[in-house]
mmCIF file of C-alpha atoms in Angstrom:
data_model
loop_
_atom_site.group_PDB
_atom_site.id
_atom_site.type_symbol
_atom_site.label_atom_id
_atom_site.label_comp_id
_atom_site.label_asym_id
_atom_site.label_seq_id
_atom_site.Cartn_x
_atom_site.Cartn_y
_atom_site.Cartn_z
ATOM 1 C CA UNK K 13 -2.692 -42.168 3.080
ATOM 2 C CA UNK K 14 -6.606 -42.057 3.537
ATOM 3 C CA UNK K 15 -8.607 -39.568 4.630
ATOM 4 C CA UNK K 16 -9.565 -41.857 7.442
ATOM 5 C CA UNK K 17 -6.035 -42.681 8.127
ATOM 6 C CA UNK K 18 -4.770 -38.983 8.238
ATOM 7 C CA UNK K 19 -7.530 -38.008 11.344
ATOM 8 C CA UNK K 20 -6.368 -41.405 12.864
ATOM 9 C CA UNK K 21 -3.437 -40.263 13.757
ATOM 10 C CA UNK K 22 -4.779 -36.632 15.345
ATOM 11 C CA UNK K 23 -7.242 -39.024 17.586
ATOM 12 C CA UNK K 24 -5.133 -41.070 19.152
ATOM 13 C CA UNK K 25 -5.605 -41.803 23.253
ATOM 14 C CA UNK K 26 -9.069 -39.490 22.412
ATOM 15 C CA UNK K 27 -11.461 -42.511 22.575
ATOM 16 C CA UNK K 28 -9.501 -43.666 25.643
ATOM 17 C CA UNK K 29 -9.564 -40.038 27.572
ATOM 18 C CA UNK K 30 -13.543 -40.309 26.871
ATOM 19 C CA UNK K 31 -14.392 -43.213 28.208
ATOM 20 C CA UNK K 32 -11.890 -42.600 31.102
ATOM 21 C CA UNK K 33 -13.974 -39.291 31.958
ATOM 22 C CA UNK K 34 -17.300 -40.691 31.328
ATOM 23 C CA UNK K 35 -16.623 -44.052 33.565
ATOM 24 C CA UNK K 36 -15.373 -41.603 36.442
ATOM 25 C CA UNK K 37 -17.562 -39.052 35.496
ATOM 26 C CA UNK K 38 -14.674 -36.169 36.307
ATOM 27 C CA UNK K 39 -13.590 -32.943 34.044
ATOM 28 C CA UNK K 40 -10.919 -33.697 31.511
ATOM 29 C CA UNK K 41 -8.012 -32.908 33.518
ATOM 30 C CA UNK K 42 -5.090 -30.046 32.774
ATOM 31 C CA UNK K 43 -3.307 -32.565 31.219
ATOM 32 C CA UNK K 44 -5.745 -34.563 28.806
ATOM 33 C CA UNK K 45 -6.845 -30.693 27.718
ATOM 34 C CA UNK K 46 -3.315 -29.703 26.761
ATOM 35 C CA UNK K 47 -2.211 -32.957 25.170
ATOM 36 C CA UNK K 48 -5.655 -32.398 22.748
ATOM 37 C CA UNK K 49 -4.731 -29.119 22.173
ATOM 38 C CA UNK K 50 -0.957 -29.761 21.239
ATOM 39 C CA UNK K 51 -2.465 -32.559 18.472
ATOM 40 C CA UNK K 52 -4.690 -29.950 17.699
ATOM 41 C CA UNK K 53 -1.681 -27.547 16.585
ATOM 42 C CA UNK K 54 0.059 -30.577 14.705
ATOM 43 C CA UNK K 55 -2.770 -31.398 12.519
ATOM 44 C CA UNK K 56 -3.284 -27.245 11.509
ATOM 45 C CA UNK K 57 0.677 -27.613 10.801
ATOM 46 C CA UNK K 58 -0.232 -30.616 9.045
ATOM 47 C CA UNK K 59 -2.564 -28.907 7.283
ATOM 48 C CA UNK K 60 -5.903 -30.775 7.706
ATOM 49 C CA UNK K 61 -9.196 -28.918 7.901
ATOM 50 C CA UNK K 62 -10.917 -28.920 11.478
ATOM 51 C CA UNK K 63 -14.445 -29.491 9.870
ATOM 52 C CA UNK K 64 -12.800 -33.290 9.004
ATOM 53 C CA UNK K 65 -11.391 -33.867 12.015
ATOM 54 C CA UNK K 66 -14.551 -32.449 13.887
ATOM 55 C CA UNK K 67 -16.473 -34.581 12.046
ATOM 56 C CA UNK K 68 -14.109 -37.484 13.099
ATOM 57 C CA UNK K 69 -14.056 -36.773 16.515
ATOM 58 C CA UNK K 70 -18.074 -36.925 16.729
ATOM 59 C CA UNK K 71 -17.376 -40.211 15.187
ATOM 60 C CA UNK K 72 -15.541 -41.890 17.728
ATOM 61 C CA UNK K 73 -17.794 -40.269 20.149
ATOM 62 C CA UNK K 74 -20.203 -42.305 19.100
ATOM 63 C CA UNK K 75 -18.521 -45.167 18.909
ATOM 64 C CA UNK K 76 -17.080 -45.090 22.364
ATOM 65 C CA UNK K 77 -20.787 -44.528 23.022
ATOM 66 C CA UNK K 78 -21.768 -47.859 22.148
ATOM 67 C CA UNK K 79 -19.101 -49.513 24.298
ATOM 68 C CA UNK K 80 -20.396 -47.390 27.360
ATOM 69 C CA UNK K 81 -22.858 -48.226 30.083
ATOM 70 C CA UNK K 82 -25.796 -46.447 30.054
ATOM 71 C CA UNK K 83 -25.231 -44.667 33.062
ATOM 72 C CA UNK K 84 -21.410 -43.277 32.203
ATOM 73 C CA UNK K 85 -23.232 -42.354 28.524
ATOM 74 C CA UNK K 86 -25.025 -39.870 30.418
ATOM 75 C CA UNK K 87 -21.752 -37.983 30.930
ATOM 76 C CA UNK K 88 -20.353 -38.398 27.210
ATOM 77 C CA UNK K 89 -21.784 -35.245 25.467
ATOM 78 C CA UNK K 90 -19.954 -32.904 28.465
ATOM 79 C CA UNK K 91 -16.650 -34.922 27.546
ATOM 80 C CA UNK K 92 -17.138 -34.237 23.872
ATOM 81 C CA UNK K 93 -17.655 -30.725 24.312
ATOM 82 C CA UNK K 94 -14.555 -30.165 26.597
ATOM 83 C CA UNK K 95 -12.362 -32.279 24.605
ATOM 84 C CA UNK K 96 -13.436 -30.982 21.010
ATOM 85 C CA UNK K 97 -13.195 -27.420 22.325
ATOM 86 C CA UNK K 98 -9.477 -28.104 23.493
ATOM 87 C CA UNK K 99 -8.774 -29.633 20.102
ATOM 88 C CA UNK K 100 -10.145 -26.730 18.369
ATOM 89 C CA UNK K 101 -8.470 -23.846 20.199
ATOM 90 C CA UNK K 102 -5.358 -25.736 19.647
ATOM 91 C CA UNK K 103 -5.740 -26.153 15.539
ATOM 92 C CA UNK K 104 -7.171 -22.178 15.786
ATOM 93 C CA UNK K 105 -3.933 -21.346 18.010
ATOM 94 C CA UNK K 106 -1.511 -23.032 15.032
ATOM 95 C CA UNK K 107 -3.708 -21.203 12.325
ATOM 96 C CA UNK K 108 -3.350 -17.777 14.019
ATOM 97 C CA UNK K 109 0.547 -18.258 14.531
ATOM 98 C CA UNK K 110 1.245 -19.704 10.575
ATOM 99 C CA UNK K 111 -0.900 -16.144 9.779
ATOM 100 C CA UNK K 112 1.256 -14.147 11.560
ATOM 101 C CA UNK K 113 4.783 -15.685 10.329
ATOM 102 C CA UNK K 114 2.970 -15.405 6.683
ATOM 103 C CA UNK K 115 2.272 -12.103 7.535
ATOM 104 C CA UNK K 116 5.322 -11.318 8.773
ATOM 105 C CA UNK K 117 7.448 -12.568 5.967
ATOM 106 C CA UNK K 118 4.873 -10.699 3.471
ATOM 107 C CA UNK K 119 5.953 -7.705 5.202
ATOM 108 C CA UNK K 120 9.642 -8.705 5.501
ATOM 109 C CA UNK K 121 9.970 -9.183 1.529
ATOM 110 C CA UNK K 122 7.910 -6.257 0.594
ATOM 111 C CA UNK K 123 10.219 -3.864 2.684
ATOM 112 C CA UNK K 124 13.325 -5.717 0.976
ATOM 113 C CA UNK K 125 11.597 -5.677 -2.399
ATOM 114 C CA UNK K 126 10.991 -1.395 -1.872
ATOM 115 C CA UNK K 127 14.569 -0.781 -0.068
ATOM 116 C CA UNK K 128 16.532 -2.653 -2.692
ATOM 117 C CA UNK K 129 18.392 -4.190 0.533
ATOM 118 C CA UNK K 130 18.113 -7.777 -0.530
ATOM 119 C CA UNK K 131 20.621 -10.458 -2.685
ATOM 120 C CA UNK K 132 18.340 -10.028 -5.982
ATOM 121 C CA UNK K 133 18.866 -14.144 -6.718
ATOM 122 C CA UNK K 134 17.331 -14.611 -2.945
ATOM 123 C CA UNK K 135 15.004 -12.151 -3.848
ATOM 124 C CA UNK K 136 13.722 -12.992 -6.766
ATOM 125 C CA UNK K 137 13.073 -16.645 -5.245
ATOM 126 C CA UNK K 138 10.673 -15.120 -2.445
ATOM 127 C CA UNK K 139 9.369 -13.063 -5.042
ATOM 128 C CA UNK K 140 7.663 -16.164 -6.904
ATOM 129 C CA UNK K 141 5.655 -16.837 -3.141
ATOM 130 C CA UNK K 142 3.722 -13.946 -3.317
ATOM 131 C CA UNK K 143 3.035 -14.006 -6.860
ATOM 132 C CA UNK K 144 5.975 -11.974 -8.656
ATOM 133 C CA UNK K 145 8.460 -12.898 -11.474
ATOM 134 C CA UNK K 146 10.874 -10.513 -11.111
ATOM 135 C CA UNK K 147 12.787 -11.987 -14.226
ATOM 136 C CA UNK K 148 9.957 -9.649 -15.690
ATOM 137 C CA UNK K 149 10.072 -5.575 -15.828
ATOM 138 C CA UNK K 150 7.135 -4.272 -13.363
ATOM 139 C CA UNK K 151 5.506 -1.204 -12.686
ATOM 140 C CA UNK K 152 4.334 0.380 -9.302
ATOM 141 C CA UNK K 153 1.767 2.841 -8.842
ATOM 142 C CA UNK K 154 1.241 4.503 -5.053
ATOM 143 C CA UNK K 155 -1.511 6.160 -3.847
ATOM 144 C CA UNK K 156 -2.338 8.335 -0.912
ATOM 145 C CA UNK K 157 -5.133 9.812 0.612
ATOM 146 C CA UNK K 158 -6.148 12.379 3.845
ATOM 147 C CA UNK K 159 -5.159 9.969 6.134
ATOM 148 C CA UNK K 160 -2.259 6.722 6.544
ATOM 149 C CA UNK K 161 -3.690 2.995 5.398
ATOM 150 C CA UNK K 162 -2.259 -0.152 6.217
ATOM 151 C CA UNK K 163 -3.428 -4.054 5.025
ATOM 152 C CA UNK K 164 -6.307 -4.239 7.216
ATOM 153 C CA UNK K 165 -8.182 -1.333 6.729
ATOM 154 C CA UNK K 166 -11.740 -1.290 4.541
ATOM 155 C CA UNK K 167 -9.651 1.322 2.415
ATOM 156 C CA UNK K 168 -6.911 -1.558 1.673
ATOM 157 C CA UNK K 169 -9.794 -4.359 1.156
ATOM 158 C CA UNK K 170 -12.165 -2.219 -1.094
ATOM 159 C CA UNK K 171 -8.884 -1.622 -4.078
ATOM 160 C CA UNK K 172 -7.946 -5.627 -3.441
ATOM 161 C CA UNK K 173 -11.213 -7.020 -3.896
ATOM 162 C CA UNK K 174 -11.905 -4.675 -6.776
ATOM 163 C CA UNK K 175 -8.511 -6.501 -8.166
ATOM 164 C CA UNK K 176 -9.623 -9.822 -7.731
ATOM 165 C CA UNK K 177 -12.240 -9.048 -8.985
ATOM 166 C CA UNK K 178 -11.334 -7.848 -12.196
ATOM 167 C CA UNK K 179 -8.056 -9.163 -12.906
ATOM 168 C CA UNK K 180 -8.300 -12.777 -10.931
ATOM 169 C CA UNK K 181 -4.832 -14.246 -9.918
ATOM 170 C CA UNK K 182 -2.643 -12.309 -12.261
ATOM 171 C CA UNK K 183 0.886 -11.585 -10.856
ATOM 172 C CA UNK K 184 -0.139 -8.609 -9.142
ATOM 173 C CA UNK K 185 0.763 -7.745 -5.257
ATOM 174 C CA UNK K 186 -1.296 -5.228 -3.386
ATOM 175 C CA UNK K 187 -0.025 -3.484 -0.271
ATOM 176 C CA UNK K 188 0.461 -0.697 2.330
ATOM 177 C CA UNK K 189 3.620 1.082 2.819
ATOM 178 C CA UNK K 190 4.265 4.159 4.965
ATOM 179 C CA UNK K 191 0.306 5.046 5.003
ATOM 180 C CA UNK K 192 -0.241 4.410 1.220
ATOM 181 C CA UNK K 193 -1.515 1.927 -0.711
ATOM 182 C CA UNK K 194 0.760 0.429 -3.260
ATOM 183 C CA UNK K 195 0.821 -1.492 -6.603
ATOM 184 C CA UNK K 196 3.374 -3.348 -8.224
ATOM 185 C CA UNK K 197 1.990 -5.265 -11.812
ATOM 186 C CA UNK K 198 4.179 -6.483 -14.585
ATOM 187 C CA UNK K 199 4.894 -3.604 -17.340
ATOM 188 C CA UNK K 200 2.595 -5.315 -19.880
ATOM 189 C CA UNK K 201 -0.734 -5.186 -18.253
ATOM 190 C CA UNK K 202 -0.628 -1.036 -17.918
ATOM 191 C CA UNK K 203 -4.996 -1.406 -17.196
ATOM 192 C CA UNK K 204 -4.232 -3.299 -14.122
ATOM 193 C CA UNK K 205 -2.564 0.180 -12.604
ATOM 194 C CA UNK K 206 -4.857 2.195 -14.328
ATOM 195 C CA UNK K 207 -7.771 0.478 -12.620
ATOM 196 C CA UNK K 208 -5.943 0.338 -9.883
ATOM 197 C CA UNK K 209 -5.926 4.263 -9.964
ATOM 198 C CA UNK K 210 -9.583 4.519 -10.466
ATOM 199 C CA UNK K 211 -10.148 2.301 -7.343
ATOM 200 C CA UNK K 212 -7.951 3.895 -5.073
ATOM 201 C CA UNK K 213 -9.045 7.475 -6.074
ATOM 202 C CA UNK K 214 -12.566 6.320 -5.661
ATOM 203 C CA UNK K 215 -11.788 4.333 -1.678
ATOM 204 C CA UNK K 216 -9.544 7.063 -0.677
ATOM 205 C CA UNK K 217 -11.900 10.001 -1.158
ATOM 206 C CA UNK K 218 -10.247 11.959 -3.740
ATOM 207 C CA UNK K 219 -6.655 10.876 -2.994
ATOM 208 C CA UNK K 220 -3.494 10.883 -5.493
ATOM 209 C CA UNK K 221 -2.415 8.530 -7.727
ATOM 210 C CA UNK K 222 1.080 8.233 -9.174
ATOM 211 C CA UNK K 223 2.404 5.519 -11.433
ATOM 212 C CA UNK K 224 6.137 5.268 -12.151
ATOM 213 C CA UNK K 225 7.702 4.161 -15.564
ATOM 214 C CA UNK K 226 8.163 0.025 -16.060
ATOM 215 C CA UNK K 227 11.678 -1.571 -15.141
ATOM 216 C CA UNK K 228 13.133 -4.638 -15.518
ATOM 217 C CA UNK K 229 14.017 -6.685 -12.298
ATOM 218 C CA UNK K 230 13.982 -6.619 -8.463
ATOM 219 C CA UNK K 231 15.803 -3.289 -8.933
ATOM 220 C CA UNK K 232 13.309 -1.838 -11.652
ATOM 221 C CA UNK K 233 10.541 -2.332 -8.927
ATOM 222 C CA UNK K 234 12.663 -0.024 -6.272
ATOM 223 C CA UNK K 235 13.205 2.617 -9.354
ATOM 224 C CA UNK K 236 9.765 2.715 -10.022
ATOM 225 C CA UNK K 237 8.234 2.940 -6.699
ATOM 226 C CA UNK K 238 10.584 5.788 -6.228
ATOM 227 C CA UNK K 239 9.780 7.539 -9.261
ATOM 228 C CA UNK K 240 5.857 7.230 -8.123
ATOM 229 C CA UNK K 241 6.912 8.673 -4.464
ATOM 230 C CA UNK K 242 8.833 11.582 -6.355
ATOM 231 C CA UNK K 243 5.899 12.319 -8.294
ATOM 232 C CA UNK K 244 4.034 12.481 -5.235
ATOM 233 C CA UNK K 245 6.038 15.224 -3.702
ATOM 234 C CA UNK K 246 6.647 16.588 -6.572
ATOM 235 C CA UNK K 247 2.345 17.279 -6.960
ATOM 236 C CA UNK K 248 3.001 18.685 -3.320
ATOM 237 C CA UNK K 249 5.601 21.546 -4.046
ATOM 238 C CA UNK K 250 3.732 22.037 -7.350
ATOM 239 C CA UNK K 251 0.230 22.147 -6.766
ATOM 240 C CA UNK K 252 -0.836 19.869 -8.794
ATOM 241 C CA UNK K 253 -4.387 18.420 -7.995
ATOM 242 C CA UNK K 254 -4.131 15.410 -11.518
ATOM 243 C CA UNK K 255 -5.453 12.560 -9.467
ATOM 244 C CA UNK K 256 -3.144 10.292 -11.676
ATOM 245 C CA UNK K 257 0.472 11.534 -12.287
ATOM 246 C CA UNK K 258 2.410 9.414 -14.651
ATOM 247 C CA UNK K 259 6.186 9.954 -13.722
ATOM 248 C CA UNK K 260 6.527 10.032 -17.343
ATOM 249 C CA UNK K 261 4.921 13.006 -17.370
ATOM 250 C CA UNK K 262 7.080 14.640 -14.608
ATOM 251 C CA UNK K 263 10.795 13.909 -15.933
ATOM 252 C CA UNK K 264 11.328 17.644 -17.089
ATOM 253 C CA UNK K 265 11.023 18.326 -13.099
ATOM 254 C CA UNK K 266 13.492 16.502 -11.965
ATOM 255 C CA UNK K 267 16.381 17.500 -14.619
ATOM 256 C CA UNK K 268 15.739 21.159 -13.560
ATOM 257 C CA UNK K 269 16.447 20.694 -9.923
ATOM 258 C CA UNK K 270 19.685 18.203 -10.482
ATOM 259 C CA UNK K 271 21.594 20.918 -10.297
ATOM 260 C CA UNK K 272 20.175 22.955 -7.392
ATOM 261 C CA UNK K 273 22.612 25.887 -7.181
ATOM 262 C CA UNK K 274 22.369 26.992 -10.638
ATOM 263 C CA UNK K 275 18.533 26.644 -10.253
ATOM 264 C CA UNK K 276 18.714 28.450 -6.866
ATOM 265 C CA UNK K 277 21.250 30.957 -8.948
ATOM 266 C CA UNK K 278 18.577 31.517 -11.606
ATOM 267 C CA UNK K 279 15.259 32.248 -9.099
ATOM 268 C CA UNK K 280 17.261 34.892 -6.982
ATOM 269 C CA UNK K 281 18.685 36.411 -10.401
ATOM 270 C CA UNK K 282 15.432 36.437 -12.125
ATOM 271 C CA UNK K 283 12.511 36.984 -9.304
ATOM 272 C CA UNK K 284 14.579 38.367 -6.670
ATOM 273 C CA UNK K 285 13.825 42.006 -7.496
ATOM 274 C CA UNK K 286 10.066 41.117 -7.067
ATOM 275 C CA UNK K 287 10.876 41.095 -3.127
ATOM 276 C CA UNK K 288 10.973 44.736 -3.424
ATOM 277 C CA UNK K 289 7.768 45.109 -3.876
ATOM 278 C CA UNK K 290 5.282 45.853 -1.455
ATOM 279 C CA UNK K 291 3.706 43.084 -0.582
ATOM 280 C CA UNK K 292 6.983 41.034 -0.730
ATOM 281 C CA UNK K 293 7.247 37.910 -4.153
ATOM 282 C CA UNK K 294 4.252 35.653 -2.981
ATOM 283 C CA UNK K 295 1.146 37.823 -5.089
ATOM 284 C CA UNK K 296 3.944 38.209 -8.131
ATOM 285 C CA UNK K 297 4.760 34.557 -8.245
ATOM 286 C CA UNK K 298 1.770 33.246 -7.785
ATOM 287 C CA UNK K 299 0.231 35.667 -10.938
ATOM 288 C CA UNK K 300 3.172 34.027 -13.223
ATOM 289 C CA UNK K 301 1.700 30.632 -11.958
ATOM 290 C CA UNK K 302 -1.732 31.252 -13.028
ATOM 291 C CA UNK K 303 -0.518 33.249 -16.288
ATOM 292 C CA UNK K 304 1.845 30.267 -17.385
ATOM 293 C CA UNK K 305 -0.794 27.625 -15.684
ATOM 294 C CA UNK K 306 -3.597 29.040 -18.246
ATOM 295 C CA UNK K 307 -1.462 29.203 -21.187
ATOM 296 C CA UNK K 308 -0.354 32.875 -20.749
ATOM 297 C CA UNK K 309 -4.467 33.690 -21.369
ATOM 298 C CA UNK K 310 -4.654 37.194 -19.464
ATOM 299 C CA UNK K 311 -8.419 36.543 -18.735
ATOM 300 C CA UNK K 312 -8.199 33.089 -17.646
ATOM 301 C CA UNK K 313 -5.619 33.664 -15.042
ATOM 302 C CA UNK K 314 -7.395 36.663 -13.827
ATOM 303 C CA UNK K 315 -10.431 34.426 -13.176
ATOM 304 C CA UNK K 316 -8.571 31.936 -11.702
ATOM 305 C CA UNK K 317 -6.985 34.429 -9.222
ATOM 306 C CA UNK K 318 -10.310 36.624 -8.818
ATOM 307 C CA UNK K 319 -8.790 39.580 -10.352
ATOM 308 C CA UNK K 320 -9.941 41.996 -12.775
ATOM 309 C CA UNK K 321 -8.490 41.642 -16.379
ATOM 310 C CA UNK K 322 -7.295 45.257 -15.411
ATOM 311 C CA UNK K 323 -5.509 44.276 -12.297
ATOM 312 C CA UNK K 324 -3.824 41.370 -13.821
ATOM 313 C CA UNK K 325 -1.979 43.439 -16.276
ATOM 314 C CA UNK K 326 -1.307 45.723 -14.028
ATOM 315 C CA UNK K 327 -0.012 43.122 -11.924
ATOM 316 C CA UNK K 328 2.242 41.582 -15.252
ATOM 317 C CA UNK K 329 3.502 44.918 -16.435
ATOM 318 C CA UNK K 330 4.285 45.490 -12.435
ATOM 319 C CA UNK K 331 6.601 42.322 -13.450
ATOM 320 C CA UNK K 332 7.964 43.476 -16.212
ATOM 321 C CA UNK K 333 9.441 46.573 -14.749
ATOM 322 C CA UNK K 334 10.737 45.003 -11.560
ATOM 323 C CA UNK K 335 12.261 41.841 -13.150
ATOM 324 C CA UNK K 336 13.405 43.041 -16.695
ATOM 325 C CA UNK K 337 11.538 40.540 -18.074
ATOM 326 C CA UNK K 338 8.120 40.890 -20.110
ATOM 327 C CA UNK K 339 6.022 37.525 -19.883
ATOM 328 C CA UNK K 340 4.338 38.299 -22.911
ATOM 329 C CA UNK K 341 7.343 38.421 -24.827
ATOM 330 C CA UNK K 342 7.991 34.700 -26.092
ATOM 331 C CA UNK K 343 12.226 34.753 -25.680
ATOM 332 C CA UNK K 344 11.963 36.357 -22.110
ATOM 333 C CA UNK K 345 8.983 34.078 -21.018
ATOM 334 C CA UNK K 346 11.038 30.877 -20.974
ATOM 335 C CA UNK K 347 13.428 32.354 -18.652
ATOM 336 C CA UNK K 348 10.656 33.582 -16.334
ATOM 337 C CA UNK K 349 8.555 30.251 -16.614
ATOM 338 C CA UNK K 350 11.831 28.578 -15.642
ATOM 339 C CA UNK K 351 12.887 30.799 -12.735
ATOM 340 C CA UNK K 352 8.579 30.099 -11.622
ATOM 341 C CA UNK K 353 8.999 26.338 -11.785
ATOM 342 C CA UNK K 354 12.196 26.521 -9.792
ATOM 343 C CA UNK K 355 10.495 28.759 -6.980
ATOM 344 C CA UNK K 356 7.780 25.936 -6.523
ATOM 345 C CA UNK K 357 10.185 23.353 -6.589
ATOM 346 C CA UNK K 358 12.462 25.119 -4.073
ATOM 347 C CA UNK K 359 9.825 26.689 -1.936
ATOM 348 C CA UNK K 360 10.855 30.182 -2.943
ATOM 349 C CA UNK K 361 10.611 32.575 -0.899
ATOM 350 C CA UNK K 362 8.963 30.889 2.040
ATOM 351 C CA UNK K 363 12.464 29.412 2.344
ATOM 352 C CA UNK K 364 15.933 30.560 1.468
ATOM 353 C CA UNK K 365 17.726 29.969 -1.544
#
């Protein structure tokens, strides 16, 4: 079908309501509007442009012009203007609502594609819409900054168009979930998450970065955008100010809490005399941080506490006699460093084992 045959069909009874108007010289009435602005919605579902069918509509204009007298031509231009306004709002209307269902089923698949909550066959299928192949293993990296981000924000547009930018149409999706911008790319393009990292750290004003380990299929995408959000709170209970955290990195973490009691067992057995002294465990524990943190360098973890080298040993032999346990010692530091790591990860002792 020709171009000219295609905006044919969106103009028909328009060359009729114009010279009807223009001979009568009236307003187009409630009726002519809404019937132009219902064939305005079934061209936009149609999908043709408005600048064609615009450009058609001036057309007949003037053609129904030339078949006017001269004193109903006087009233043409008015007509045009009502009746190609009418037409517009109605294509705009249809573009607006096809958006929003887009939209909508964007954000419908991405929260299936993060839950896991989805048949993977029927998932994999919607996948391929936005640009996925879930036959492949992906990656996800999540970031977060000082405040929540969703799709619209300059935040959100700044890391896309960087993408685009860089990597073109690759199968890569960029979104928002929960306040935080995510990234899911296929496992063998690891610079697209690294730049991806660099971007967001950059837009979010210092934020975080984590990036979990590459899985195959819909339900490698889940396990690695949950092994990026671990690694998120895991920087939180830690302290750890990396502004990219490979979960990778992290895995040690995780096998030391699994079992929770024993590691709950092991803080109260090991620290749990420091509560005795004055002062309470906070100053103790957090001197172990710094003194394991620095690589058990007595003047570097003084520094980074603003202590005398003095009052840092003092501080470390205080340790020693309350625990039972000398952190210089190599055999009884891996207990201690253990029992530390476990207090951070447990909150110990702001809360109860």
């Amino acid at each position: 079908m020709t171009e000219r045959e295609t905006d044919g069909q969106h103009l028909e009874g328009y060359a009729e309501i114009l010279s009807s108007v223009c001979t009568t010289r009236r307003r187009l009435t409630r009726d002519e509007l809404e019937a132009l602005r219902s064939r305005g919605e079934r061209a936009a579902e149609a999908g043709v442009g408005l600048r064609g069918l615009i450009r058609a509509h001036l057309s007949a204009a003037q053609r129904v012009h030339a078949q006017l007298p001269q004193t109903a031509a006087a009233h043409l231009l008015s007509a045009v203007e009502q009746a190609v306004d009418a037409f517009a709002e109605g294509h705009e209307r249809a573009q607006h609502l096809a958006m929003r269902q887009e939209e909508a089923a964007r954000r419908e698949f991405i929260d299936d594609l993060l839950y896991g909550r989805s048949d993977l066959g029927r998932l994999a299928e919607r996948a391929e819409r936005f640009g996925l192949l879930l036959s492949h293993a992906h990656a996800v990296a999540v970031a977060q900054g000082p405040e929540p981000y969703d799709d619209g924000y300059a935040v959100t547009r700044t890391v896309e168009s960087s993408l685009v930018a860089r990597f073109g149409n690759r199968r890569i999706l960029l979104t928002t979930k929960d306040g935080r911008l995510i990234c899911i790319a296929p496992a063998d393009e690891p610079e697209v998450l690294a730049h991806f990292a660099k971007q967001a750290y950059a837009a979010t004003d210092g934020g975080q970065v984590a990036i979990g380990r590459p899985h195959p299929g819909a339900g490698g995408v889940v396990h690695s955008y949950e092994e990026a959000l671990n690694a998120l709170d895991l920087a939180s209970r830690m302290d750890l100010h990396d502004p990219v955290l490979q979960a990778a990195d992290l895995l040690v973490y995780p096998v030391l809490t699994r079992d929770r009691q024993a590691m709950a067992d092991l803080v109260g057995s090991v620290l749990g005399p420091l509560q005795q002294a004055r002062g309470g465990a906070r100053p103790f524990l957090d001197t172990l941080t710094a003194y394991f943190d620095t690589g058990c360098v007595t003047a570097q973890a003084a520094r980074r506490l603003n202590l005398s080298v003095r009052a840092m040993t003092y501080r470390l032999d205080r340790i020693h006699r309350l625990t039972g346990s000398d952190p210089g010692d190599p055999v009884q530091r891996y207990n201690l460093q253990t029992a530390v790591i476990g207090a951070r990860l447990l909150g110990w002792p702001d809360q109860e084992l």
